[in-house]
XYZ file of C-alpha atoms in Angstrom:
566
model
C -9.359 28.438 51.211
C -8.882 31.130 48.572
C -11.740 31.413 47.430
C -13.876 31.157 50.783
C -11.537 33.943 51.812
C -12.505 35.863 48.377
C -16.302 35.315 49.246
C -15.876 36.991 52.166
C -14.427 40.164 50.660
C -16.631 40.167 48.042
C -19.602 39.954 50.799
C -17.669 42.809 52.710
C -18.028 44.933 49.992
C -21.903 44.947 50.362
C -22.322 45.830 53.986
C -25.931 44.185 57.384
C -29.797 40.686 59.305
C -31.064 37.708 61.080
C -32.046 34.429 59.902
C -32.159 32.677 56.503
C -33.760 30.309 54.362
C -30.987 28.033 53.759
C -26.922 28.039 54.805
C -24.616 27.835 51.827
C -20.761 26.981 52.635
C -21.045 28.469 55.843
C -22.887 31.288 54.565
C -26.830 32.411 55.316
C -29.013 34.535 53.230
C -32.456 35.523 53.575
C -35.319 38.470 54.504
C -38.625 39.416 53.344
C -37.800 40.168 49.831
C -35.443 36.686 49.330
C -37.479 33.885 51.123
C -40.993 33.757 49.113
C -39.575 30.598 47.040
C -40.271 28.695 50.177
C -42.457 28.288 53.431
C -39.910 29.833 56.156
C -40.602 29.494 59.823
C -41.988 32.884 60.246
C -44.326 31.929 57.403
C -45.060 28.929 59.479
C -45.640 30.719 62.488
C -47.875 33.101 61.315
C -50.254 30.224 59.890
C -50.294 28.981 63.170
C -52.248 32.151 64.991
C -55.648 31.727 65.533
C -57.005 34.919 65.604
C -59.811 34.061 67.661
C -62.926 34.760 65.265
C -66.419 33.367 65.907
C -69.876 34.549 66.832
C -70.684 38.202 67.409
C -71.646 37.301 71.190
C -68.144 35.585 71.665
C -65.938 38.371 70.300
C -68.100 40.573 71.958
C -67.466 38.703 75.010
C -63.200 39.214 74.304
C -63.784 35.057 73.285
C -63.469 34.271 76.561
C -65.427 31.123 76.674
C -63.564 28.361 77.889
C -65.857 27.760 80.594
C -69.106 28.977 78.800
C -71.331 27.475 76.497
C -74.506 27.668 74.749
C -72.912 29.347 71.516
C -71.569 28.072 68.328
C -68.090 29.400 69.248
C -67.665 26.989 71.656
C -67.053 23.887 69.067
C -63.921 25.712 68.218
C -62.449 27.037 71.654
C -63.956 24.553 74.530
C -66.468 21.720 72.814
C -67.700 20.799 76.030
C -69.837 24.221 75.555
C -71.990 21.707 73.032
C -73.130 20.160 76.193
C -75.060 23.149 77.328
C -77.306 23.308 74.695
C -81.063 22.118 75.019
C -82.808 22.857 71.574
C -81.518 22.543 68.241
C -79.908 25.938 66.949
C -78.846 27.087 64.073
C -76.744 30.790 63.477
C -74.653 32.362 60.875
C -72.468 35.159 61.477
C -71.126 37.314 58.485
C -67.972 39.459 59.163
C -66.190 42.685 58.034
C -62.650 43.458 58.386
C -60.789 46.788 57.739
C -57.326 46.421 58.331
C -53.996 48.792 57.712
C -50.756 48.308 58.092
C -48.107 51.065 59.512
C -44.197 51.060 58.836
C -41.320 52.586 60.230
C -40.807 54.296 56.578
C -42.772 56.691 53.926
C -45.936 54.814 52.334
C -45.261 54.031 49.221
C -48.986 52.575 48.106
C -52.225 51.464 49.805
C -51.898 49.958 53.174
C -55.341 49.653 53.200
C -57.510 46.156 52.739
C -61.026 45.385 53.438
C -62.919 41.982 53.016
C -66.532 40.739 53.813
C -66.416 36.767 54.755
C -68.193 34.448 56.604
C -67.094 34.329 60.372
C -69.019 31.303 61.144
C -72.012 29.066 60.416
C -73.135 26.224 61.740
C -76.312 24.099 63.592
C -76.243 22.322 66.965
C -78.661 18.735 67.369
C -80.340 17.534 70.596
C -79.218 13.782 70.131
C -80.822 12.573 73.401
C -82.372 14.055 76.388
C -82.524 11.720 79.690
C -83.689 11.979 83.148
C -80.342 10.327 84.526
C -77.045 10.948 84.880
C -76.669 11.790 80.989
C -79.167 14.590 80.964
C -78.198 15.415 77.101
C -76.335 14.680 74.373
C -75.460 17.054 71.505
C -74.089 17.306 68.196
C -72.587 20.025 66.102
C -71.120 20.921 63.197
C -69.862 24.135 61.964
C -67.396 26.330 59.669
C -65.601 29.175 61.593
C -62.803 31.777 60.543
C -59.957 30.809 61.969
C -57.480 33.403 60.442
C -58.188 36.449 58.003
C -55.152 36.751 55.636
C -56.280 39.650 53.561
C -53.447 43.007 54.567
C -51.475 45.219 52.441
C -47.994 46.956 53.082
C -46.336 49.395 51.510
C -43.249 51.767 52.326
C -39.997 53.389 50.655
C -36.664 54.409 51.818
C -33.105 55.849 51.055
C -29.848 53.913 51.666
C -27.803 57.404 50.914
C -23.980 56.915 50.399
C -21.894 58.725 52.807
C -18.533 58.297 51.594
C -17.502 55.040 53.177
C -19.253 51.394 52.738
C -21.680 50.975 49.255
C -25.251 51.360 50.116
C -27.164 47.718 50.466
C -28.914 46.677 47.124
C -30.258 43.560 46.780
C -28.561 42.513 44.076
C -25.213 42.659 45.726
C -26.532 40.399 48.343
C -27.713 37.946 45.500
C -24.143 38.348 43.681
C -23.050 36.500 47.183
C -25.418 33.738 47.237
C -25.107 33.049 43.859
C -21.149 32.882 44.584
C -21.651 30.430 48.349
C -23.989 28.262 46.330
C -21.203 27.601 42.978
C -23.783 27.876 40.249
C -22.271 29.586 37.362
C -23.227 29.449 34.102
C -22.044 27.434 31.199
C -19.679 27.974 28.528
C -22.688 29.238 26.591
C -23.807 31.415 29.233
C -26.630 29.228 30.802
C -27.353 28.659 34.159
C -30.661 27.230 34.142
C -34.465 26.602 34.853
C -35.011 28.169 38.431
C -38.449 26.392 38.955
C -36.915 22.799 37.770
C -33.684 23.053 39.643
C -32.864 25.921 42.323
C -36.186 27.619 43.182
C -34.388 28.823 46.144
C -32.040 30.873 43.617
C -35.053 32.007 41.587
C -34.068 35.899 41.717
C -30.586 35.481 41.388
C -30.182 33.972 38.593
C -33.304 36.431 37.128
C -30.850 39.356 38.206
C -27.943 37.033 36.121
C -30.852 36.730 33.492
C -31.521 40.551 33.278
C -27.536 41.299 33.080
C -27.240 42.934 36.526
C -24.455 40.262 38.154
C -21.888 39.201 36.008
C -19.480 36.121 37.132
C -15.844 36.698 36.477
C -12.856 34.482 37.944
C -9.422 36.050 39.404
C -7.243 33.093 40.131
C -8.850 32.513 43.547
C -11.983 31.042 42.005
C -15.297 32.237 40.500
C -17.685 34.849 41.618
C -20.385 37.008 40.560
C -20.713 40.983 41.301
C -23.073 43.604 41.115
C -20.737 45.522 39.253
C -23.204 47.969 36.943
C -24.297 49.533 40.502
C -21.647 52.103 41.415
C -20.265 52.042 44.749
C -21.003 55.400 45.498
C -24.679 55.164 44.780
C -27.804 56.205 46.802
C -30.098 53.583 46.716
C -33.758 53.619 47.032
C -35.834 50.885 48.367
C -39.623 50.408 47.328
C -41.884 47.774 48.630
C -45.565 46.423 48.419
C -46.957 43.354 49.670
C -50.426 42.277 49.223
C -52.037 39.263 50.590
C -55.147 37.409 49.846
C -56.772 34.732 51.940
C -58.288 32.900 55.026
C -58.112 29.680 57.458
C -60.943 27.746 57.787
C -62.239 25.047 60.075
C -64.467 22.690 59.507
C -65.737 21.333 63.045
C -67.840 17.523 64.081
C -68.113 18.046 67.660
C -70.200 15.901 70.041
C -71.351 17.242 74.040
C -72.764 15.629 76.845
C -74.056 16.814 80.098
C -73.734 14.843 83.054
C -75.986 15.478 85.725
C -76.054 19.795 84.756
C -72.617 19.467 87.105
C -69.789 18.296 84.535
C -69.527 18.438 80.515
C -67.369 17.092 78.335
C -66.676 17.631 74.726
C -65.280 16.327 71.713
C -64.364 18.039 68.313
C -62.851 16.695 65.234
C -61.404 19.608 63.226
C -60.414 20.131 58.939
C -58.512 23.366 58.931
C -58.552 24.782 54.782
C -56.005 26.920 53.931
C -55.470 29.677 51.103
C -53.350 32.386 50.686
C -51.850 34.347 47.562
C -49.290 37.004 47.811
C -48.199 39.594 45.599
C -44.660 41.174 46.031
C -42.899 43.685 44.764
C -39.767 45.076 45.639
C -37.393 47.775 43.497
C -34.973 49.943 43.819
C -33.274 52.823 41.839
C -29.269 54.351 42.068
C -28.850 57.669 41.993
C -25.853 59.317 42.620
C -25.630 63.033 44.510
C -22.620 64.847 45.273
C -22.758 67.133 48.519
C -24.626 69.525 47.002
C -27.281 67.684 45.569
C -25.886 68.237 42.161
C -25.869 64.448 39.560
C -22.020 63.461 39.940
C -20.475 60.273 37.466
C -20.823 56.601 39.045
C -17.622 55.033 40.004
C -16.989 51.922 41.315
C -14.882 51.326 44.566
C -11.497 52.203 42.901
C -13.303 55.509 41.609
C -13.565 54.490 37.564
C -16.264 55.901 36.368
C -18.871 53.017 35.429
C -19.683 52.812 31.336
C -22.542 50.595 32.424
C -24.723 51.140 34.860
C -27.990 50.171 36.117
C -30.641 52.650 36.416
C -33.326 50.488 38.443
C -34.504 47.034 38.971
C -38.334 45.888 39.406
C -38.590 41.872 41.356
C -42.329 40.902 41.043
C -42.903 37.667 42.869
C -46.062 35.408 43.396
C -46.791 32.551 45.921
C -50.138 30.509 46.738
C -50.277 28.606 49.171
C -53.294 25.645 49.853
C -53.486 23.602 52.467
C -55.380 20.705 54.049
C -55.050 19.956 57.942
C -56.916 18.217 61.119
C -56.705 18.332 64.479
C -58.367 17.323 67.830
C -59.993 19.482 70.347
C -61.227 17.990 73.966
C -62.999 19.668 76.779
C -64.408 19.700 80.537
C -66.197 22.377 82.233
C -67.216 21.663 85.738
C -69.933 23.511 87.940
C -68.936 23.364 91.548
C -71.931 25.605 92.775
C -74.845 27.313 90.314
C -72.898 30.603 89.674
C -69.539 28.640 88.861
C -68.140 27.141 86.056
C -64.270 26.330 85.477
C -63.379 25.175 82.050
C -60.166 23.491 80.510
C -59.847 22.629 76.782
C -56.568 21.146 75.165
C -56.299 21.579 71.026
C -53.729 18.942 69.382
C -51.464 20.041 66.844
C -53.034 20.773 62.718
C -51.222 18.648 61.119
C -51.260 20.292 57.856
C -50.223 19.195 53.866
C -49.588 22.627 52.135
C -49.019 22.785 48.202
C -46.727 25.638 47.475
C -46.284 27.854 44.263
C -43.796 30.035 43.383
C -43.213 32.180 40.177
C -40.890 35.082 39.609
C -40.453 37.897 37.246
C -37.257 41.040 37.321
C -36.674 43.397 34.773
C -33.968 46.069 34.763
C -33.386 49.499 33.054
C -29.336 50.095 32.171
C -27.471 52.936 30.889
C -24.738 51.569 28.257
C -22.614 54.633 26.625
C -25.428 56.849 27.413
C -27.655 54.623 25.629
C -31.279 52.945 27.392
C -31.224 48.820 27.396
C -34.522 47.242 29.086
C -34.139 43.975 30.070
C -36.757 41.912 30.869
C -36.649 38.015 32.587
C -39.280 35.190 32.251
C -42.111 37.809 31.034
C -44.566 36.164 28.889
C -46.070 38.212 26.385
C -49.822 37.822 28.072
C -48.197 39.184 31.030
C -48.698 35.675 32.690
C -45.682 33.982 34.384
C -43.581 31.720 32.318
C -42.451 29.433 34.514
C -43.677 28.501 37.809
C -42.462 26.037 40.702
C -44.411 23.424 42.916
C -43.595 21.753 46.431
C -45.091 20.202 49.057
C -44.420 21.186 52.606
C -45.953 19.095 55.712
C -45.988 20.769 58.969
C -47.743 20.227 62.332
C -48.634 23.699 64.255
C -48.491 24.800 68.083
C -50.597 22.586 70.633
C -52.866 24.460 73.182
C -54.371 24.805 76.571
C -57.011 26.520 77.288
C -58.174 27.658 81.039
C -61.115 28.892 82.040
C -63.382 30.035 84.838
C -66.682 32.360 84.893
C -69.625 33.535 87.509
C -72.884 34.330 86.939
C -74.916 37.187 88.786
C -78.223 35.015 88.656
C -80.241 35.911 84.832
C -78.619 39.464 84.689
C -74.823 39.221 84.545
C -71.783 37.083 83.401
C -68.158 37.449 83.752
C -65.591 35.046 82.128
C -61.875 34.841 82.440
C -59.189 32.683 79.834
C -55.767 31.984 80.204
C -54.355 30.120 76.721
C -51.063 29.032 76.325
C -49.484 27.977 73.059
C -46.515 26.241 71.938
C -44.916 27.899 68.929
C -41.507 26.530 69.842
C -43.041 23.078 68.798
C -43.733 24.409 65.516
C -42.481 21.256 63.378
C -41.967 20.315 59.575
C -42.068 16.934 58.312
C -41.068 17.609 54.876
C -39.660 19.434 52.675
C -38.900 19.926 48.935
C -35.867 18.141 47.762
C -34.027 21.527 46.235
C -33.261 22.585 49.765
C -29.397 22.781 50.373
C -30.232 21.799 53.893
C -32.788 21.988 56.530
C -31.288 23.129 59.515
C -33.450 25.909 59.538
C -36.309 23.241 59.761
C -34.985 21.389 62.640
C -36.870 20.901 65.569
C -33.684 22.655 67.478
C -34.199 25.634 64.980
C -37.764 26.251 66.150
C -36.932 26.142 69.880
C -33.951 28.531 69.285
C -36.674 30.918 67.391
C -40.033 30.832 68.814
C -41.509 30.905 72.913
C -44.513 29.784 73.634
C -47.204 32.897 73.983
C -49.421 33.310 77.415
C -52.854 34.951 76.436
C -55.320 36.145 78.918
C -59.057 37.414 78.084
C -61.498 38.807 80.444
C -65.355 39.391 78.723
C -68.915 40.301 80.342
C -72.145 40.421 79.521
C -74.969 42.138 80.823
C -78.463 41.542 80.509
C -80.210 45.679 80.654
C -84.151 43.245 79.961
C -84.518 40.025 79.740
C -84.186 40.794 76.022
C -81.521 42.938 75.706
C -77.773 42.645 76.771
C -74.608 44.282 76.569
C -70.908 42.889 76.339
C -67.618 43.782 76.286
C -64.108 42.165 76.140
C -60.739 42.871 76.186
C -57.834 40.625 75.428
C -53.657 40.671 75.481
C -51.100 37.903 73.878
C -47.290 38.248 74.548
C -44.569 37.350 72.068
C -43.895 34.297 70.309
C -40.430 35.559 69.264
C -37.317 34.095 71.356
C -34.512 35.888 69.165
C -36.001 39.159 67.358
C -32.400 39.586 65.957
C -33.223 36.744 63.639
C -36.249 37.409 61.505
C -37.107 37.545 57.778
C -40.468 38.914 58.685
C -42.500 40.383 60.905
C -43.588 38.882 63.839
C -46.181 39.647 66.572
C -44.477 40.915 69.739
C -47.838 41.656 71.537
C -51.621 41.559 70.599
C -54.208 44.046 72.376
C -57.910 42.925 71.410
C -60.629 45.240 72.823
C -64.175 44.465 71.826
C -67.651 45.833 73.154
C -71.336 43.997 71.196
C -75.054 44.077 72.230
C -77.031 40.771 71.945
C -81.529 41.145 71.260
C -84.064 38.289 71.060
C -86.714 39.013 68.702
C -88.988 36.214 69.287
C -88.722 32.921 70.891
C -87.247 31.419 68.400
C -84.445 34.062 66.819
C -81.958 36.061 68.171
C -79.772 39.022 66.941
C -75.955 39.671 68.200
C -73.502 42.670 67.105
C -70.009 42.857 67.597
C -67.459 45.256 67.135
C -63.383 44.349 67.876
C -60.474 46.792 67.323
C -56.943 44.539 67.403
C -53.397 46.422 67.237
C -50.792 44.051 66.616
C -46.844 45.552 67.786
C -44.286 42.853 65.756
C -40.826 42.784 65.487
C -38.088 44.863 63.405
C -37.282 42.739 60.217
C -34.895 42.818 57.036
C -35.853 42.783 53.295
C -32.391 41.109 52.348
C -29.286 39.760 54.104
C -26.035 37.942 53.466
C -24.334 36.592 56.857
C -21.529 34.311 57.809
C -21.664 31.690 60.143
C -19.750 32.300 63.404
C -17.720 29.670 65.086
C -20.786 29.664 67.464
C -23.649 28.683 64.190
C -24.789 32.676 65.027
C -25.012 34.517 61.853
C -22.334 37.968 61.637
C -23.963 39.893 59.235
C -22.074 41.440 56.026
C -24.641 43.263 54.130
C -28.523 43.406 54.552
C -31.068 46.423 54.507
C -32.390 48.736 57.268
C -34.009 47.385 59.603
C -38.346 47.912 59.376
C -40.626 47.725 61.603
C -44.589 47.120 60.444
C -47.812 47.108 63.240
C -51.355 45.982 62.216
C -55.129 47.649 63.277
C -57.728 45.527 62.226
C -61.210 46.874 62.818
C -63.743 43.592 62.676
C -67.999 44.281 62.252
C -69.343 40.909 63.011
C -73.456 40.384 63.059
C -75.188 36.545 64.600
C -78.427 35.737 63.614
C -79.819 32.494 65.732
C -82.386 30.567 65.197
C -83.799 27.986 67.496
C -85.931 24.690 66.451
């Protein structure tokens, strides 16, 4: 009881966030900066998004083809599309993204990334054409984009001290997880491997490593402090995140079309995922009386400080590859010539993901006026010395997928979606064995966390000459976030696609489609670092965590379809 009641003072003494990675005696910390040793649901629910890539003639359109076909798109949104083809096709669609990111705080680097790709390739077959009821039969297969991972993000702030509570660091926040999760070192100061036995206390013990916590014992029971940062210190926060990679699907999809009135489809789907992500988070102590003037550090009982810590550099690194499938069935039904209404339903990805993890800190500090660098796990190549592996299986969101279009005779289309996907069914199957526990895995977790987004899309397309058309989409996707209040990461809160494209066919046999697709992406306010306690209710009362940050997306997409027919 002493020493829980010790914890607790020793958390007060930091001073604000939202969910965590894992709950420690009652205790929760997490954010941004503290959960890259593992998957977390955010994490999760950000693989999940399909942002809705294809052909240049379906982002034109605002990918609003549940009820159309014809285009290789279709194997990936409504497969029942594959039905309306009657020659044997082949396109390839190359893509360029520019993206940026935009903070609620100064930029600090680039938040700039670019990236040519592959949007999607891929040939449709004529199997079988009848005079029946089965009029055709088609097959396709094809690779398509499913998610561009390639942004950067960048911003610094201030934590200035203002004569009351310290300013949050996060090493005070580690000094408390270190202390809820009673791993202190040995009588010869060790504490051990962080990739072979706590990956989730990676930095920690680093910040132990690089002599910024310090354990000491009172009576009550052991604990660790921050103790070279002075309490009356203005902190400064830097951050840059870069990330590197894609979602791919591989698509064998089969179409028939019964009697030009109904289609069906069927697509079997490999999902490939990679991602690597760069991290880096410091932060500096300064200390400023009121007139700007360099006054002594001093700790909360105002002693000055013979050691102090000048600043503190956290590199981390995490790559993430991933195998999944899924299934993907489809109608569209033609009541009358100029109607079609279309309804697709994707199952679950039910992924394997291979996780690494590898962490490096390394900390300037003042002792007797004297400089002392201290670096942790820093090969001498500059490569990481040790790094940690897991496997994680999850299953993403389901999806349905409504759909309904006219056509003005050969001169005009107009298409309308509705999707709806789950994220509150977000689930995990497993997870690595160093995990203190996995309530935050539990299916009760994700329901508490995530809603299920609505997503409408309206496109057109119209034909100027029977070789020339022009399209344009727009699109909108609400929130998948229940509880904003509890996020290590940002989120998207609502998704505006607008997209405009022209389509020519150069000779019977090829075709030539341009795209262009601006997407803003609002997400939620999120926390580098936090240390909470568990209320009496399982909701998390906050004791010390960073500002709160808020980060939006533009992505600017040039997408160009060549077709060819045979």
């Amino acid at each position: 009881m002493k020493r829980a009641l010790h914890l607790v003072l020793v958390l007060l003494l930091l001073g604000g966030a939202a969910h965590s990675a894992a709950a420690q005696n009652g205790f929760r910390f997490g954010g941004e900066v503290m959960q890259q040793a593992l998957i977390s649901p955010e994490q999760m629910a950000r693989l999940s998004q399909d942002q809705h890539l294809g052909t240049a003639r379906s982002m034109a359109m605002g990918s609003a083809f549940t009820s159309l076909g014809g285009d290789m798109s279709t194997l990936f949104i409504n497969p029942a599309g594959l039905g309306m083809y009657r020659t044997n096709e082949f396109s390839l669609t190359p893509l360029v993204t520019l993206s940026r990111s935009e903070n609620g705080a100064k930029e600090y680097r680039s938040n700039n990334s670019s990236r040519f790709a592959m949007a999607n390739i891929g040939f449709a077959l004529n199997l079988y054409e009848g005079t029946g009821q089965l009029i055709s039969l088609n097959m396709g297969f094809a690779y398509n984009r499913i998610a561009d991972l390639n942004f950067r993000t960048s911003f610094q702030s201030n934590s200035p001290y203002s004569g009351g509570a310290a300013a949050p660091s996060l090493l005070r926040v580690m000094a408390g997880e270190l202390t809820a999760s009673n791993r202190f070192p040995d009588d010869e100061g060790f504490l051990g491997y962080y990739g072979r036995t706590a990956p989730n206390l990676w930095g920690p013990m680093m910040a132990y490593n690089s002599y910024l916590l310090n354990p000491y014992d009172d009576g009550a029971g052991p604990y660790y402090e921050a103790d070279h940062i002075g309490h009356n210190a203005t902190v400064g926060h830097f951050y840059n995140l870069e990330s590197r990679g894609s979602i791919g699907e591989y698509a064998l999809s089969l179409g028939a079309n019964i009697a030009n009135k109904l289609y069906l489809g069927l697509s079997f789907g490999v999902q490939t995922l990679s991602q690597r992500v760069n991290l880096y988070y410091g932060e500096d102590y300064r200390y400023l009386g009121e007139n700007g003037a360099t006054v002594p550090a001093v700790n909360q009982a105002g002693q000055e400080l013979i050691r102090q810590a000048d600043y503190v550099h956290y590199n981390q690194y995490a790559h993430l590859s991933g195998v999944g499938f899924n299934l993907k069935v489809g109608a569209i039904f033609r009541p009358i010539e100029a109607v079609r209404i279309g309804v697709a339903y994707h199952s679950p990805t039910w992924y394997s993901i291979d996780h690494e993890y590898a962490g490096q800190m390394a900390s300037m500090v003042y002792d007797n006026d004297e400089k002392k660098y201290y670096p942790s796990d820093v090969n001498t190549d500059g490569t990481w010395s040790d790094v940690a592996g897991d496997r994680w299986e999850i299953s993403t969101p389901s999806k349905l997928m409504l759909g309904i279009s006219y056509t003005f005779g050969k001169r005009a289309i107009l298409s309308l979606d509705y999707e709806r996907d789950w994220y509150n069914a977000i689930r995990v199957r497993n997870t690595p064995f160093w995990l203190p526990e996995t309530t935050p895995f539990s299916r009760e977790s994700f329901k508490e966390r995530f809603a299920a987004t609505n997503a409408v899309r309206l496109g057109g397309e119209f034909k100027a000459t029977p070789r020339w058309a022009l399209r344009a989409g727009v699109g909108y996707t609400s929130t998948m976030v229940r509880e904003k209040a509890l996020l290590n990461s940002p989120l998207p809160e609502q998704i505006l696609d607008i997209s405009a494209g022209t389509g020519f066919v150069l000779t019977r046999s090829m075709t030539l489609d341009v795209a262009y697709r601006y997407t803003s992406t609002s997400c939620s306010d999120y926390r580098l670092f936090y240390g909470a306690r568990l209320a009496a209710d399982g909701m998390p009362e906050l004791l010390d965590a960073s500002g709160l940050y808020s980060t939006d997306y533009t992505h600017h997409q040039i997408l160009l379809t060549l077709g060819f027919k045979f």
